[in-house]
XYZ file of C-alpha atoms in Angstrom:
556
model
C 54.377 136.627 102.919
C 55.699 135.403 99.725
C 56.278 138.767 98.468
C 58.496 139.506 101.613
C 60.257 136.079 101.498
C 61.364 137.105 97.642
C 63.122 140.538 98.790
C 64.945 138.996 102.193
C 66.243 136.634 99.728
C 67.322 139.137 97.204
C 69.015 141.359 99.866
C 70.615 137.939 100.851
C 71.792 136.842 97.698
C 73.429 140.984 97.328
C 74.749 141.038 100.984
C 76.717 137.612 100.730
C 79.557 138.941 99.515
C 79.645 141.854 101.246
C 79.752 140.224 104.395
C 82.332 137.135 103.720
C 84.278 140.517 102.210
C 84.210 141.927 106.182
C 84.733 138.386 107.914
C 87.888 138.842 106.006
C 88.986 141.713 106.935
C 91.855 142.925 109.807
C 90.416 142.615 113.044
C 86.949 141.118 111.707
C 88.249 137.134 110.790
C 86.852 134.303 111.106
C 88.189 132.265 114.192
C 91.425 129.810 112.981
C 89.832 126.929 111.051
C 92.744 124.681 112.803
C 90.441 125.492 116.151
C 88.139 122.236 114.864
C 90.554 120.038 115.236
C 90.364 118.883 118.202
C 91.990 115.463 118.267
C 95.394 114.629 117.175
C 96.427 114.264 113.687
C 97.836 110.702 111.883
C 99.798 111.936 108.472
C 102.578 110.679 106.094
C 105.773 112.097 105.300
C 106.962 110.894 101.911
C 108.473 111.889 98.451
C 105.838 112.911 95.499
C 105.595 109.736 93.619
C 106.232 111.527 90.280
C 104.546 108.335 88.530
C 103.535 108.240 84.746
C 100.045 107.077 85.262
C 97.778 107.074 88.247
C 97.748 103.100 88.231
C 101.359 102.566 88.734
C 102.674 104.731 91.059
C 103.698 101.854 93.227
C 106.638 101.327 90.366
C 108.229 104.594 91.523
C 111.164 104.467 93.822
C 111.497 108.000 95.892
C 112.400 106.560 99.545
C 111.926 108.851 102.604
C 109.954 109.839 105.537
C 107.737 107.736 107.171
C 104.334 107.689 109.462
C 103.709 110.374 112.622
C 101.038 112.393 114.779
C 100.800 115.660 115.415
C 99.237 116.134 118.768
C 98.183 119.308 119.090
C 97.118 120.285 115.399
C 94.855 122.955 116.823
C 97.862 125.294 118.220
C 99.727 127.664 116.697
C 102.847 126.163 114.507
C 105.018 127.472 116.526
C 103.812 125.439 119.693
C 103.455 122.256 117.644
C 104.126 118.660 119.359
C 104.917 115.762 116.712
C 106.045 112.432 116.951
C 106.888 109.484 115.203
C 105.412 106.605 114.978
C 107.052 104.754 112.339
C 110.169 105.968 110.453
C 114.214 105.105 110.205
C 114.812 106.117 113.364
C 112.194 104.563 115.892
C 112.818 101.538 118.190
C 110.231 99.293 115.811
C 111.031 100.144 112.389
C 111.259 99.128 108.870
C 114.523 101.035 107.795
C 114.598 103.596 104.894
C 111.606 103.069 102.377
C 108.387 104.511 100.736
C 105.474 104.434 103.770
C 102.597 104.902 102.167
C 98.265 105.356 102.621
C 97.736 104.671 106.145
C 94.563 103.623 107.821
C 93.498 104.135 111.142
C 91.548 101.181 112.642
C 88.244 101.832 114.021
C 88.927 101.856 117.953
C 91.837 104.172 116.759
C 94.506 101.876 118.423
C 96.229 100.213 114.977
C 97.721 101.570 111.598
C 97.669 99.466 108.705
C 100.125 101.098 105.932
C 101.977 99.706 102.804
C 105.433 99.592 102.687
C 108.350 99.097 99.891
C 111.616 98.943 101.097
C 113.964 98.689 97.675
C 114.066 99.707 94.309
C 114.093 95.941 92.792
C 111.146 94.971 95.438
C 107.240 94.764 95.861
C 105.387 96.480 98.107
C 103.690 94.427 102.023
C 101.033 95.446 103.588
C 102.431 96.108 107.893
C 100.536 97.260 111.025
C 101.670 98.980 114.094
C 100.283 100.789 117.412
C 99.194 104.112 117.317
C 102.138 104.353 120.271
C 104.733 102.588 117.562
C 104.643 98.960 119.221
C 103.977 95.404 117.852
C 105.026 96.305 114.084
C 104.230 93.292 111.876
C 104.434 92.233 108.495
C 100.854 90.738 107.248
C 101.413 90.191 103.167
C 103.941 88.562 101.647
C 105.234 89.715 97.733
C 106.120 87.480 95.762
C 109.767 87.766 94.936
C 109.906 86.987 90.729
C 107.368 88.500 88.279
C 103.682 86.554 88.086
C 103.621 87.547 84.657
C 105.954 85.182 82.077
C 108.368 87.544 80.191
C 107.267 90.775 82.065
C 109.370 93.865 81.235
C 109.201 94.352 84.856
C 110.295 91.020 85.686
C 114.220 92.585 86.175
C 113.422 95.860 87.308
C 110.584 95.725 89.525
C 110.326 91.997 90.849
C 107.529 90.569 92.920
C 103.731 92.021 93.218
C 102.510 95.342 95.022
C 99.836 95.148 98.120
C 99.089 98.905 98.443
C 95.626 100.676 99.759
C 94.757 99.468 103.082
C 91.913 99.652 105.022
C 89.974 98.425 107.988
C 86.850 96.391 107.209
C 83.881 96.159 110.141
C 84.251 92.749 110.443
C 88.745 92.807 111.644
C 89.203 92.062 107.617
C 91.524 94.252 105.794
C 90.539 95.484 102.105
C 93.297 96.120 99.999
C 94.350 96.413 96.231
C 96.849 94.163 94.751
C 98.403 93.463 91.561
C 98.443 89.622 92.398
C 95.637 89.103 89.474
C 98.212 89.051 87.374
C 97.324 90.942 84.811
C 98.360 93.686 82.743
C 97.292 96.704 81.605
C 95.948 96.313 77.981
C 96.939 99.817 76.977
C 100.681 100.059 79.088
C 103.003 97.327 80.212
C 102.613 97.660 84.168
C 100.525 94.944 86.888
C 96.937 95.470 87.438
C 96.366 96.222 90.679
C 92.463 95.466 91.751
C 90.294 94.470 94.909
C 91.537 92.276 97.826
C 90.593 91.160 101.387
C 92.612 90.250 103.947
C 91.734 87.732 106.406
C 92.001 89.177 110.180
C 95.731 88.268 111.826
C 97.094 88.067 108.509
C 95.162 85.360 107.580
C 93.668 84.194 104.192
C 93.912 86.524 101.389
C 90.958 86.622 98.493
C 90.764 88.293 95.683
C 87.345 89.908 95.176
C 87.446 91.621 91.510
C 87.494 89.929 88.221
C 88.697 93.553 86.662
C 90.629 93.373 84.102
C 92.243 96.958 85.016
C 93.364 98.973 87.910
C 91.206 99.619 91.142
C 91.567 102.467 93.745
C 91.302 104.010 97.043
C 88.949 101.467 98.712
C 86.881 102.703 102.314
C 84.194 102.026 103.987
C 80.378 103.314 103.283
C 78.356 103.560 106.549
C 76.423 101.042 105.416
C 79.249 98.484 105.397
C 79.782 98.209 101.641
C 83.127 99.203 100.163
C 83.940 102.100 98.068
C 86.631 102.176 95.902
C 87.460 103.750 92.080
C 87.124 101.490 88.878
C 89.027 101.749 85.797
C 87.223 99.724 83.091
C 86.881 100.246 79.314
C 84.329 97.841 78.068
C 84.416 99.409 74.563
C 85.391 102.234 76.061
C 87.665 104.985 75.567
C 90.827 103.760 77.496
C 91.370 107.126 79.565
C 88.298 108.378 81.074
C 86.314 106.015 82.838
C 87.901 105.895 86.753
C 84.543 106.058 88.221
C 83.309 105.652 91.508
C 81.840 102.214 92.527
C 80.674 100.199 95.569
C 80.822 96.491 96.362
C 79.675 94.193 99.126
C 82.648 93.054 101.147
C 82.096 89.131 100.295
C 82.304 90.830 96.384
C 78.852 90.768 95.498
C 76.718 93.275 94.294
C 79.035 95.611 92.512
C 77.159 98.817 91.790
C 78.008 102.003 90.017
C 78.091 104.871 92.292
C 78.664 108.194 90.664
C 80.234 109.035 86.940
C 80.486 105.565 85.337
C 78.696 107.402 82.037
C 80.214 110.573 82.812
C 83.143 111.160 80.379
C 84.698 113.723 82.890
C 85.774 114.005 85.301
C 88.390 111.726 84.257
C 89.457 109.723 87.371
C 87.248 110.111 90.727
C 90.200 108.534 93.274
C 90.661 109.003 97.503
C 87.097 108.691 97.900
C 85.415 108.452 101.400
C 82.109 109.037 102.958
C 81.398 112.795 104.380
C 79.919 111.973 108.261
C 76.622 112.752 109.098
C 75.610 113.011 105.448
C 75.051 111.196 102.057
C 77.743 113.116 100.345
C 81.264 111.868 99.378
C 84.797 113.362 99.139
C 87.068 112.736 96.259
C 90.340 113.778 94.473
C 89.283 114.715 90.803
C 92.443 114.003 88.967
C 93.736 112.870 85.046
C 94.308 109.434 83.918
C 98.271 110.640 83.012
C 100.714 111.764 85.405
C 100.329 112.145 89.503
C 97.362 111.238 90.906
C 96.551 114.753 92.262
C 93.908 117.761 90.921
C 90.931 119.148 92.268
C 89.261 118.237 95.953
C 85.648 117.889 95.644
C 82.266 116.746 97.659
C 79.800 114.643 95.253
C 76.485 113.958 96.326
C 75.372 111.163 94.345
C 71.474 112.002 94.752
C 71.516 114.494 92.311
C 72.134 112.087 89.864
C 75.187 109.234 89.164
C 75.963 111.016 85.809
C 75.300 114.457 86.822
C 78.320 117.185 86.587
C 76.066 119.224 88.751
C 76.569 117.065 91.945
C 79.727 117.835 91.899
C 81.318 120.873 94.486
C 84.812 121.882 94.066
C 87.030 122.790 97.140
C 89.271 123.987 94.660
C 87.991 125.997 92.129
C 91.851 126.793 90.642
C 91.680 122.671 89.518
C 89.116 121.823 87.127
C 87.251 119.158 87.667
C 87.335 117.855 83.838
C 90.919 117.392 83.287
C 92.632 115.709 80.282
C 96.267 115.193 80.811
C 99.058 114.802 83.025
C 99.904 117.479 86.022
C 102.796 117.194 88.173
C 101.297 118.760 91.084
C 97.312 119.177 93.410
C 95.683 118.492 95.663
C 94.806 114.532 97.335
C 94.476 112.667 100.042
C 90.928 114.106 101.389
C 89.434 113.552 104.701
C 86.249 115.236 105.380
C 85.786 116.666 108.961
C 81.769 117.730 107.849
C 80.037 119.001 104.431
C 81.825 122.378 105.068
C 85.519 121.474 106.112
C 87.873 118.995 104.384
C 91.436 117.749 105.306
C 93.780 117.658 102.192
C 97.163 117.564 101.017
C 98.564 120.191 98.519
C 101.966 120.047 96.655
C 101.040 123.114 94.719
C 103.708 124.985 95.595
C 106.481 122.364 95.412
C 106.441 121.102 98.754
C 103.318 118.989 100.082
C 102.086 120.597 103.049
C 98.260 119.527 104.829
C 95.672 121.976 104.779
C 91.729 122.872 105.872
C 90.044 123.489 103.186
C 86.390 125.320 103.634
C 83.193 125.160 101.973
C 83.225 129.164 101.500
C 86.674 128.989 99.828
C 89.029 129.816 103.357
C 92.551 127.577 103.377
C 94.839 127.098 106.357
C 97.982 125.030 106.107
C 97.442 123.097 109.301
C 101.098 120.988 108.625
C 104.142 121.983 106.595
C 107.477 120.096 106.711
C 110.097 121.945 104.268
C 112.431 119.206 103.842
C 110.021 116.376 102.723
C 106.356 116.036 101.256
C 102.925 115.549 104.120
C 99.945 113.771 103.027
C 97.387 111.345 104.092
C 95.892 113.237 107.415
C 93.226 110.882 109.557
C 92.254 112.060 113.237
C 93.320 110.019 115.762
C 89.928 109.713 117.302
C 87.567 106.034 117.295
C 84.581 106.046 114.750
C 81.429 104.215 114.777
C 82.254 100.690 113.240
C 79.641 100.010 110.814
C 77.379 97.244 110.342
C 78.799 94.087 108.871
C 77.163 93.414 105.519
C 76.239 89.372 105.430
C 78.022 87.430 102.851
C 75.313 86.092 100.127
C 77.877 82.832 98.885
C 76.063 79.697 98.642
C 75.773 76.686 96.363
C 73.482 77.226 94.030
C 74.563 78.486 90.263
C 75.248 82.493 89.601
C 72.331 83.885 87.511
C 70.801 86.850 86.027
C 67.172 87.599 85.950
C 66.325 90.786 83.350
C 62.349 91.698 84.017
C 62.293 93.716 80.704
C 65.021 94.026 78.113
C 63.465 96.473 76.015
C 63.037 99.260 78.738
C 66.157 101.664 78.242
C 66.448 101.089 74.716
C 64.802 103.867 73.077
C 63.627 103.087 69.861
C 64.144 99.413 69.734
C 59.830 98.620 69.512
C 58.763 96.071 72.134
C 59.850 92.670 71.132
C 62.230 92.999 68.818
C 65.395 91.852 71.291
C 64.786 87.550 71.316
C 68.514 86.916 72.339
C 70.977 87.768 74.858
C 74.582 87.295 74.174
C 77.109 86.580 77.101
C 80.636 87.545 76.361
C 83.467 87.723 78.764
C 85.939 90.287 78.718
C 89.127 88.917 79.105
C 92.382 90.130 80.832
C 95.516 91.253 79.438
C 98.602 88.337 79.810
C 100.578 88.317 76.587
C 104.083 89.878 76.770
C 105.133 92.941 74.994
C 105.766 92.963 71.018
C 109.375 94.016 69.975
C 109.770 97.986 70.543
C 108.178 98.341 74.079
C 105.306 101.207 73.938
C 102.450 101.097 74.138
C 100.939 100.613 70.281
C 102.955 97.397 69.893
C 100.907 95.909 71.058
C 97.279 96.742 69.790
C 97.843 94.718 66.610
C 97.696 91.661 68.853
C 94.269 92.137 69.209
C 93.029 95.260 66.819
C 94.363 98.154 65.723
C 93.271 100.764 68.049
C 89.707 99.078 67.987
C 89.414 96.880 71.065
C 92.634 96.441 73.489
C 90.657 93.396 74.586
C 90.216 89.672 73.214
C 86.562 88.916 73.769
C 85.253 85.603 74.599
C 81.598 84.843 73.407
C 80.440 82.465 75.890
C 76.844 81.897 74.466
C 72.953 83.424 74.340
C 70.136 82.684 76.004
C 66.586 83.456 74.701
C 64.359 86.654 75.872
C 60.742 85.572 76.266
C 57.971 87.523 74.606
C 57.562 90.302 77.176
C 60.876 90.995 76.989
C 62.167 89.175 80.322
C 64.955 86.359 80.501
C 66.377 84.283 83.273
C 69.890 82.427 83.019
C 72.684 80.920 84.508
C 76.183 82.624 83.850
C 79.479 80.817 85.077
C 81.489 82.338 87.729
C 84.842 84.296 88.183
C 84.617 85.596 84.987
C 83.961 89.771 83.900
C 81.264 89.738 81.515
C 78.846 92.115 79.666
C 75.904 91.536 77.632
C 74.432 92.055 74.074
C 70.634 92.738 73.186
C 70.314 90.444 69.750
C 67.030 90.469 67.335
C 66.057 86.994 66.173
C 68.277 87.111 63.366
C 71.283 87.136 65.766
C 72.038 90.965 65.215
C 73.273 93.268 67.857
C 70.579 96.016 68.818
C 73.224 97.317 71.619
C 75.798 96.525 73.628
C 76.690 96.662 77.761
C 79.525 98.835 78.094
C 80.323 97.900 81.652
C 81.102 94.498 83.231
C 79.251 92.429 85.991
C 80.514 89.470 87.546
C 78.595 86.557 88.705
C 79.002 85.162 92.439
C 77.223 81.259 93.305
C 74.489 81.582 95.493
C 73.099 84.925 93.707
C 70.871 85.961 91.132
C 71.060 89.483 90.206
C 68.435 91.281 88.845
C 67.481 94.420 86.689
C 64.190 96.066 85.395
C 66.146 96.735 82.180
C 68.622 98.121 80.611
C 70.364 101.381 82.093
C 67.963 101.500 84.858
C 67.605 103.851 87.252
C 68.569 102.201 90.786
C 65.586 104.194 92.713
C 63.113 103.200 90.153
C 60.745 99.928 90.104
C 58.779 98.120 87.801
C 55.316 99.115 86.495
C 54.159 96.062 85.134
C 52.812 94.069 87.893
C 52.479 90.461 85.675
C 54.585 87.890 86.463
C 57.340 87.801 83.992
C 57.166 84.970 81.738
C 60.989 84.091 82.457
C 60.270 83.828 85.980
C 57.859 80.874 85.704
C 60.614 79.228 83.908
C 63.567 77.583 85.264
C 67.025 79.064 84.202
C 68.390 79.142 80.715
C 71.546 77.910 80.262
C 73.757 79.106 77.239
C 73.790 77.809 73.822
C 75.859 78.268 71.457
C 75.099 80.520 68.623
C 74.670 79.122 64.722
C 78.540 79.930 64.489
C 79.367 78.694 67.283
C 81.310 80.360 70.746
C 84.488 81.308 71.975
C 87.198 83.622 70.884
C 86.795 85.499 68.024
C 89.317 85.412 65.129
C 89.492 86.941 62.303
C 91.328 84.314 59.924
C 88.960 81.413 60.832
C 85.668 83.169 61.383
C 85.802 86.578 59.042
C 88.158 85.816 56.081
C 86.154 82.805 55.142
C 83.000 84.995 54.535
C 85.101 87.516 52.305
C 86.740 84.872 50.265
C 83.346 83.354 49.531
C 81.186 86.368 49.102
C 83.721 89.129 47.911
C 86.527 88.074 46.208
C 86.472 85.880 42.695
């Protein structure tokens, strides 16, 4: 039986093409892929951004089109039915702008979209009908700069509320660049994670990034996911990695290619139905966001290349620089079918893209750009994830220190060090770009003043438990009793009151679980709090804390 299995499968493996040669063929194709859409389509008509970066395309000005549905997407173009639903010349409108990233609501009735309506102004976050009725503004920009002496205080005023979507519980997520910070490497906002009250109601930040965020949706499970840009000492182009986050902003946990130096930036990412796969735009850090459409199923591995599929093989999926024009936008349909826009060609169009490599342009307007396609159908609303705030301090409990450190024997780590990394706010030094201002800080070592907050011990068997303050984006550094660094966290974690996060050890495998089943000897003990170290804490500087040591010990 085995013997027999092995042959069918060779003649398989020989016949494949053969046959996907013939289902392409005159007279033998494959029925219209348009034929599985069978509900009406939401999409965007708009102007290519033409940005410089992928974090500040909101800076762009390129005004035009607005919001629509197709109707009858599954018909021949010819026979096509489309309507607006927002744009210049509707009964509810917003005038002549840049309409932008819609999101359908879960009942399908309500589109929440960004919106800038000027060159010199920020960007609100509006809903509307599905049928174009009860248009409302729900975010306010500010109308000067939040940053003191921005370069964009004159020519792009206010902040940017961009990246909408529907949360289970009426909440909207969102990204903003009301942190108000900047990015350490360019001059522009940071734009990171934000919730919206429902009705417009009380808006809270939920990231302490010190860098942009992206894209974020909505996990079946409730959690958001949504792309990080973060260079703890990192290289500062390509780490936009996929993570997820609880919707009160606990429990932020890498998803897929946070140690993956490719692809570059993972952006547009959504949940495949049905299955535990995701979508994505694979794009550069430079120029549009745009590139390669691909499904990534994170069980083969967070930092695996291999669980990566590309839609579109003529896009790598490792790219360095800029490119003008891809693919984005993807909405998957199943594992086989994806919706996606492509500017290719010049002109952005909305295709079906297949599995087995089949394309079908599905909606092409030659006089303006189409992206952002979402059926106009209701989808299950998923559970509501319960908010862990409470009272009590933020803490960190570590059950072994020394497991994921390879070559560092069993006891050797006695300290933890707590450092925040802190954002960006200092204005630009004289000449504008970006390497005027690295000096402030290094030169072209760390873009980032770090703030040394304090250590806490690690008991004998390698375990620690400690209190870490709030609000703040901060990493960690393994220390041997002398006070030297064995290694060093090279991603952030923030600490929320009312939890204590825990870890088996360092770079930990999330399906794995501790073998030793002795109580830890931290966890009999209450939590550390930090102490400062023989030097003492806080910022480091180099005239008051380094120069001192050379004058004394090497120069005479």
């Amino acid at each position: 039986m085995r013997y027999r299995t092995t042959i069918e499968g060779m003649m398989l493996r020989h016949l494949l093409p053969f046959l996907l040669l013939l289902a392409s063929a005159p007279g033998l194709s494959a029925p219209p892929l348009r034929e599985a859409l069978d509900t009406p389509l939401l999409f965007v008509k708009r102007q290519p951004y033409w940005a410089g970066h992928i974090y500040d395309d909101y800076y762009t000005w390129h005004p035009g089109g607005g919001i629509y549905v197709l109707e009858n997407p599954a018909d021949p173009p010819e026979k096509h039915r489309t309507r607006a639903v927002i744009d210049p010349k509707t009964p509810e409108t917003l005038g002549v702008g840049v309409y932008r990233e819609p999101d359908l609501s879960w009942d399908a009735k309500r589109i929440v979209f960004a919106f800038r309506g000027s060159s010199t102004g920020g960007t609100s976050l509006y809903e509307i009908g599905i049928d174009g009725k009860g248009l409302r503004r729900l975010t306010e920009p500010e109308t000067v700069c939040p940053v003191t002496k921005c370069r964009y205080a004159q020519d792009f005023p206010g902040h940017h509320d961009i990246a909408p979507c529907y949360l289970p519980d009426g909440r909207i997520a969102f990204t903003s660049t009301r942190s108000r910070a900047r990015v350490p490497c360019f001059n522009s906002a940071v734009d990171v994670l934000h919730v919206l009250g429902p009705a417009g109601g009380k808006i809270e930040c939920l990231s302490v990034n010190n860098v942009n965020e992206f894209d974020p949706s909505v996990l079946p499970d409730g959690r958001i996911l949504f792309g990080r840009w973060e260079y703890v000492d990192k290289t500062a182009l390509y780490m936009q990695s996929l993570w997820t986050v609880s919707p009160d902003g606990s429990n932020e946990t890498a998803f897929f290619a946070n140690n993956l130096a490719k692809p570059t930036a993972v952006l547009d990412a959504r949940a495949v139905p049905g299955t535990g796969l995701v979508v994505a735009s694979l794009t550069p850090h430079n120029g549009q966001s745009a590139g390669a459409i691909a499904m990534i199923d994170p069980a083969l591995g967070k930092n695996n290349l291999q669980a990566i599929t590309n839609f579109t093989p003529e896009f790598r999926t490792e790219m360095d620089q800029g490119i003008r024009r891809g693919f984005c936008d993807p909405w998957p349909l199943s594992r086989d079918l994806v919706l996606a826009a492509n500017n290719t060609k010049g002109e952005g169009v909305i295709q079906l893209l297949h599995r087995d490599g089949r394309r079908e342009t599905v909606i092409a307007d030659p006089a303006i750009s189409c992206y952002s396609p979402i059926p106009v159908k209701p989808r299950a609303r998923p559970p509501v994830v319960a908010s862990t705030a409470g009272s009590s301090p933020a803490g960190f409990f570590v059950r072994d220190i020394h497991r994921g450190l390879p070559g560092i024997e069993p006891g050797t780590v006695r300290w933890l060090r707590v450092i925040e990394e802190t954002a960006r706010v200092s204005e630009i030094p004289p000449g504008g770009r970006w390497w005027n201002q690295a000096f402030l800080v290094s030169w072209q070592g760390a873009y980032i003043v770090k703030n040394v907050l304090g250590v806490v011990p690690v008991e004998a068997d390698g375990s620690a438990h400690f209190q870490a303050p709030p609000g703040k984006a901060l990493y960690f550094q393994a220390l041997d009793e002398k006070g030297r660094a064995l290694q060093s966290m090279r991603t952030f974690v923030q600490a929320r009151p009312g939890l204590t996060r825990s870890c088996v050890g360092c770079h930990e495998p999330k399906a794995g679980a501790a073998t030793n089943t002795r109580l830890p000897l931290a966890a009999a003990k209450s939590p550390s709090r930090l102490q400062a170290e023989p030097w003492g804490s806080g910022w480091l500087d180099y005239p008051s804390m380094v120069q001192p040591v050379l004058d004394r010990n090497c120069v005479g």
